[in-house]
Short mmCIF file of C-alpha atoms in Angstrom, two decimals:
data_model
loop_
_atom_site.label_atom_id
_atom_site.label_comp_id
_atom_site.label_asym_id
_atom_site.label_seq_id
_atom_site.Cartn_x
_atom_site.Cartn_y
_atom_site.Cartn_z
CA MET F 14 -27.37 123.26 -139.50
CA THR F 15 -26.25 124.97 -142.38
CA ILE F 16 -22.38 126.01 -142.77
CA THR F 17 -21.59 129.18 -144.58
CA LEU F 18 -18.70 131.23 -145.65
CA TYR F 19 -18.47 134.21 -146.89
CA GLU F 20 -14.88 134.25 -148.73
CA LEU F 21 -13.89 137.31 -150.51
CA ARG F 22 -13.34 136.78 -154.75
CA GLY F 23 -12.04 139.33 -157.19
CA ALA F 24 -12.63 140.21 -160.94
CA ASP F 25 -13.72 137.43 -162.94
CA ASP F 26 -14.60 135.39 -160.17
CA ARG F 27 -11.40 135.30 -159.24
CA ARG F 28 -10.36 133.37 -155.20
CA PHE F 29 -7.25 134.98 -154.13
CA SER F 30 -7.30 135.14 -150.27
CA PRO F 31 -4.79 132.60 -148.75
CA TYR F 32 -6.67 133.38 -145.42
CA CYS F 33 -9.66 132.17 -147.16
CA TRP F 34 -8.32 128.92 -148.39
CA ARG F 35 -7.23 128.02 -145.23
CA THR F 36 -10.75 128.01 -144.63
CA ARG F 37 -12.36 126.02 -148.05
CA MET F 38 -9.62 123.57 -146.70
CA ALA F 39 -9.94 123.43 -143.67
CA LEU F 40 -13.64 122.78 -144.03
CA ALA F 41 -12.75 119.80 -146.78
CA HIS F 42 -10.34 118.78 -144.77
CA LYS F 43 -13.18 117.79 -142.57
CA GLY F 44 -16.02 116.48 -145.14
CA LEU F 45 -18.62 119.47 -143.96
CA GLU F 46 -20.00 120.32 -146.77
CA ALA F 47 -20.88 124.65 -147.05
CA VAL F 48 -22.26 127.16 -149.03
CA TYR F 49 -20.05 129.41 -150.65
CA GLU F 50 -21.06 133.27 -150.22
CA PRO F 51 -18.26 135.04 -152.66
CA CYS F 52 -18.36 139.26 -151.58
CA CYS F 53 -15.77 141.41 -153.07
CA PHE F 54 -14.47 144.57 -151.25
CA GLY F 55 -16.93 146.25 -152.45
CA GLU F 56 -19.98 143.91 -150.85
CA LYS F 57 -19.52 144.00 -147.20
CA GLY F 58 -23.54 144.78 -146.07
CA LYS F 59 -23.21 140.86 -146.54
CA PHE F 60 -21.64 140.40 -143.55
CA ALA F 61 -21.78 142.69 -141.97
CA PHE F 62 -23.89 141.24 -139.74
CA SER F 63 -20.51 139.64 -137.94
CA GLY F 64 -19.39 142.96 -136.80
CA HIS F 65 -15.96 142.37 -138.50
CA ASP F 66 -14.99 143.98 -142.14
CA ARG F 67 -12.37 141.13 -143.38
CA MET F 68 -13.39 137.90 -144.51
CA PRO F 69 -13.32 134.96 -144.37
CA VAL F 70 -16.56 134.86 -142.07
CA LEU F 71 -18.39 131.90 -140.94
CA THR F 72 -21.65 131.02 -140.02
CA ASP F 73 -22.42 127.71 -138.07
CA GLY F 74 -26.35 128.49 -137.51
CA ALA F 75 -26.65 130.79 -135.75
CA LYS F 76 -23.01 131.29 -134.45
CA THR F 77 -20.44 133.34 -136.12
CA ILE F 78 -17.05 133.26 -136.01
CA PRO F 79 -14.62 135.69 -137.88
CA GLU F 80 -10.63 135.25 -138.99
CA SER F 81 -9.44 132.13 -140.72
CA TRP F 82 -7.32 130.94 -137.43
CA ASP F 83 -10.40 130.88 -135.51
CA ILE F 84 -12.74 129.54 -138.07
CA ALA F 85 -10.30 126.66 -137.60
CA CYS F 86 -9.53 126.14 -134.61
CA TYR F 87 -13.36 125.95 -133.71
CA LEU F 88 -13.95 123.38 -136.71
CA ASP F 89 -11.91 121.37 -134.72
CA ASP F 90 -13.50 121.74 -131.44
CA ALA F 91 -17.13 121.80 -133.02
CA TYR F 92 -16.08 118.45 -135.79
CA PRO F 93 -13.35 117.05 -133.81
CA ASP F 94 -13.09 113.70 -136.23
CA PRO F 95 -10.46 113.89 -138.20
CA PRO F 96 -8.13 116.08 -136.13
CA MET F 97 -6.12 119.35 -137.17
CA ARG F 98 -4.13 119.72 -134.45
CA PRO F 99 -1.48 117.36 -132.76
CA ALA F 100 -2.49 115.50 -129.74
CA THR F 101 0.32 115.80 -127.50
CA PRO F 102 1.40 119.53 -126.55
CA TYR F 103 4.67 119.86 -127.70
CA GLY F 104 3.22 119.54 -131.57
CA ARG F 105 0.51 121.46 -130.29
CA ALA F 106 3.41 124.38 -129.39
CA ARG F 107 4.84 123.91 -132.53
CA MET F 108 2.14 123.85 -134.56
CA ARG F 109 1.62 127.15 -132.93
CA LEU F 110 4.99 128.68 -134.11
CA TRP F 111 4.81 128.00 -137.44
CA THR F 112 1.08 129.24 -137.75
CA LYS F 113 2.62 132.55 -135.90
CA ARG F 114 5.23 133.15 -138.41
CA LEU F 115 2.04 133.55 -140.84
CA ASP F 116 0.99 136.43 -139.37
CA GLU F 117 3.87 137.93 -138.47
CA GLY F 118 5.14 138.97 -142.33
CA LEU F 119 5.30 135.98 -144.59
CA HIS F 120 1.45 136.54 -145.71
CA PHE F 121 2.65 140.51 -146.41
CA ASN F 122 5.77 139.30 -148.21
CA THR F 123 4.14 137.01 -150.46
CA GLY F 124 1.41 140.20 -151.49
CA VAL F 125 4.73 141.97 -152.23
CA LEU F 126 6.19 138.96 -154.43
CA SER F 127 2.56 138.48 -156.53
CA GLY F 128 2.30 142.14 -156.36
CA SER F 129 5.20 143.17 -158.12
CA ILE F 130 5.77 139.89 -160.37
CA ALA F 131 2.47 139.18 -161.67
CA PHE F 132 -0.87 141.39 -160.47
CA ARG F 133 0.56 144.74 -161.73
CA TYR F 134 -0.27 143.71 -165.22
CA GLN F 135 -3.41 144.04 -164.46
CA HIS F 136 -3.29 147.66 -163.40
CA LEU F 137 -0.93 147.63 -166.35
CA ALA F 138 -3.50 146.75 -168.82
CA ARG F 139 -5.74 149.88 -167.78
CA SER F 140 -6.21 153.76 -168.65
CA ALA F 141 -3.69 156.08 -167.20
CA ALA F 142 -6.95 157.88 -165.01
CA GLU F 143 -8.21 154.55 -163.38
CA GLN F 144 -4.29 153.84 -162.14
CA LYS F 145 -3.76 156.71 -160.54
CA ALA F 146 -7.40 156.88 -158.62
CA TYR F 147 -6.08 153.65 -158.01
CA ILE F 148 -3.35 154.16 -156.19
CA GLU F 149 -4.91 157.57 -154.59
CA GLY F 150 -8.09 155.75 -153.52
CA ILE F 151 -5.51 153.80 -150.62
CA PRO F 152 -5.81 154.94 -147.52
CA ASP F 153 -3.13 154.02 -145.43
CA PRO F 154 -0.15 155.98 -146.94
CA ALA F 155 2.57 153.62 -146.49
CA ARG F 156 0.83 150.33 -148.36
CA ARG F 157 0.12 153.28 -150.85
CA GLU F 158 3.95 154.35 -151.15
CA ARG F 159 4.45 150.52 -151.52
CA GLN F 160 1.57 150.18 -153.89
CA ARG F 161 2.71 152.63 -156.28
CA GLN F 162 6.72 151.27 -156.01
CA GLN F 163 5.61 147.59 -157.14
CA LEU F 164 2.74 149.30 -159.67
CA GLU F 165 5.79 151.08 -161.20
CA LEU F 166 9.00 149.40 -160.80
CA GLY F 167 7.74 145.27 -160.70
CA ILE F 168 10.55 143.53 -158.82
CA GLU F 169 12.61 146.71 -158.99
CA ALA F 170 10.85 148.21 -155.95
CA PRO F 171 13.29 147.90 -152.65
CA GLN F 172 10.61 146.50 -150.83
CA PHE F 173 10.81 142.92 -153.32
CA ALA F 174 14.62 142.32 -152.05
CA THR F 175 13.36 141.84 -148.60
CA ALA F 176 10.80 139.70 -149.40
CA VAL F 177 12.94 137.80 -151.91
CA ALA F 178 15.19 137.53 -148.61
CA ALA F 179 11.87 136.89 -145.94
CA PHE F 180 11.35 134.33 -148.62
CA GLU F 181 14.56 132.62 -149.03
CA ARG F 182 14.77 132.05 -144.64
CA PHE F 183 11.12 131.01 -144.59
CA LEU F 184 11.87 127.95 -147.24
CA ALA F 185 15.26 126.98 -145.02
CA ASP F 186 13.60 126.97 -141.99
CA MET F 187 10.61 124.59 -143.51
CA GLU F 188 13.13 122.16 -145.40
CA ARG F 189 15.85 122.16 -142.34
CA THR F 190 12.01 121.16 -139.93
CA LEU F 191 10.90 118.90 -142.70
CA ALA F 192 13.98 117.41 -142.49
CA GLU F 193 14.85 116.67 -138.82
CA ALA F 194 11.89 116.48 -137.54
CA GLY F 195 9.27 115.83 -140.24
CA PRO F 196 7.09 114.32 -141.54
CA TRP F 197 4.87 117.52 -141.42
CA LEU F 198 5.99 120.40 -139.92
CA ALA F 199 4.76 119.84 -136.08
CA GLY F 200 5.80 116.27 -136.10
CA ASP F 201 4.04 112.84 -137.31
CA SER F 202 0.33 114.13 -137.82
CA TYR F 203 -1.21 116.78 -140.87
CA SER F 204 -2.02 120.19 -138.86
CA LEU F 205 -3.55 123.32 -139.03
CA ALA F 206 0.12 124.16 -139.96
CA GLU F 207 -0.57 122.62 -143.25
CA ILE F 208 -3.64 123.98 -144.24
CA GLY F 209 -1.54 127.00 -143.24
CA TYR F 210 1.31 126.97 -145.25
CA THR F 211 -0.38 125.41 -148.35
CA PRO F 212 -1.82 128.66 -150.30
CA TYR F 213 2.19 130.10 -149.99
CA ILE F 214 3.50 126.92 -151.21
CA ILE F 215 0.47 126.76 -153.69
CA ARG F 216 1.93 130.71 -154.60
CA LEU F 217 5.31 130.12 -155.78
CA ASP F 218 4.42 127.04 -157.76
CA GLU F 219 1.55 129.26 -159.37
CA LEU F 220 3.86 132.34 -159.86
CA SER F 221 7.16 129.76 -161.60
CA LEU F 222 9.54 130.01 -159.21
CA TRP F 223 9.73 126.20 -158.29
CA GLY F 224 13.46 127.07 -158.61
CA TRP F 225 13.64 127.80 -155.53
CA MET F 226 12.93 123.95 -154.42
CA ASP F 227 16.19 122.51 -156.47
CA ARG F 228 18.34 122.52 -153.06
CA ARG F 229 14.96 121.83 -150.74
CA PRO F 230 14.02 118.08 -151.81
CA HIS F 231 11.94 117.95 -148.45
CA ILE F 232 9.43 120.78 -149.29
CA VAL F 233 8.94 119.19 -152.72
CA ASP F 234 8.00 115.73 -151.13
CA TRP F 235 5.55 117.34 -148.50
CA TYR F 236 4.08 119.08 -151.27
CA GLU F 237 3.21 116.11 -153.41
CA ARG F 238 2.10 114.43 -150.22
CA ILE F 239 -0.06 117.65 -149.57
CA LYS F 240 -1.57 117.54 -153.00
CA ALA F 241 -2.60 114.50 -152.89
CA ARG F 242 -4.48 114.65 -149.98
CA PRO F 243 -7.92 115.14 -150.24
CA ASN F 244 -8.90 117.86 -149.37
CA PHE F 245 -6.27 119.60 -151.70
CA GLN F 246 -8.70 119.02 -154.08
CA PRO F 247 -11.90 120.54 -153.13
CA GLY F 248 -10.02 123.21 -151.21
CA TYR F 249 -7.64 124.37 -154.43
CA VAL F 250 -8.44 122.79 -157.67
CA ASP F 251 -12.01 123.18 -157.76
CA TRP F 252 -12.55 126.88 -158.05
CA ARG F 253 -8.60 127.83 -159.20
CA ASN F 254 -8.28 130.41 -162.42
CA ASP F 255 -6.61 129.04 -164.90
CA ASP F 256 -6.33 131.79 -167.03
CA TYR F 257 -5.14 133.82 -163.66
CA VAL F 258 -2.72 130.98 -162.65
CA ALA F 259 -1.39 131.20 -166.76
CA LEU F 260 -0.77 135.32 -165.80
CA MET F 261 1.52 134.37 -163.25
CA THR F 262 2.92 131.76 -164.37
CA GLU F 263 3.89 133.84 -167.61
CA LYS F 264 5.09 136.89 -165.74
CA GLY F 265 7.02 133.87 -162.55
CA ALA F 266 9.25 132.60 -165.74
CA GLU F 267 10.54 136.08 -166.73
CA ALA F 268 11.66 136.90 -163.54
CA TRP F 269 12.83 134.17 -162.01
CA PRO F 270 16.30 134.65 -163.39
CA ARG F 271 16.43 138.45 -161.48
CA ILE F 272 15.22 136.71 -158.09
CA ARG F 273 17.74 133.97 -158.32
CA GLN F 274 20.68 136.66 -158.67
CA MET F 275 19.01 137.96 -155.78
CA ILE F 276 18.99 134.56 -153.54
CA ALA F 277 22.53 134.84 -154.42
CA ALA F 278 23.35 138.15 -152.87
CA LEU F 279 22.33 136.65 -149.55
#
């Protein structure tokens, strides 16, 4: 049977969705070959058969599975070796608590950091009319206002300091967990918690915000072990857009002194 992954892509074939990164890394961890079908926001017709309007969507033969966590659990059940969930009930509970946290705010705050620091410059390179059309084309009023603030104010947008505070709390908790109950987030074994959080630590690395790790040696060690795993190259490095990363690195380095001030004020 053929496995196909419908994943989000942006301009210049950029693959920027952490949700899709999770699925790529899960497939690579399992050693599974897949056909990758990149889809822009306007190409949802490619996977309309799934009944869902968001990516990733995975098909395995005649079976269709949407949503990154559901896909990962399906892959772990259908292809159990090597496993992606801890062997013990307590380990699985710890894993679920970590993965739950991602969808309860960290993903949103990653978007705030990325958009305010770097992605706004892609919009600012466009004409005023194009920028106006982009903002007015966002249907949700709250999101429209947030995007307008990020575009106009960058890291001084009001939601940015809130996102910095949320990341500071998350990184403190991650460092403490790895120090006290590691070496992995759910205990002794690499799990879906690692697959879930890897894209977000990658993003801090891409944004040149590694100063956040100055007093967090356990996260640094965790990340080095993540990068050494066989699923890191096919899950991330092989399709990384270096021009895109260069923009994030440049703008993140410029933003870091102000971010450091925000952290110090917490």
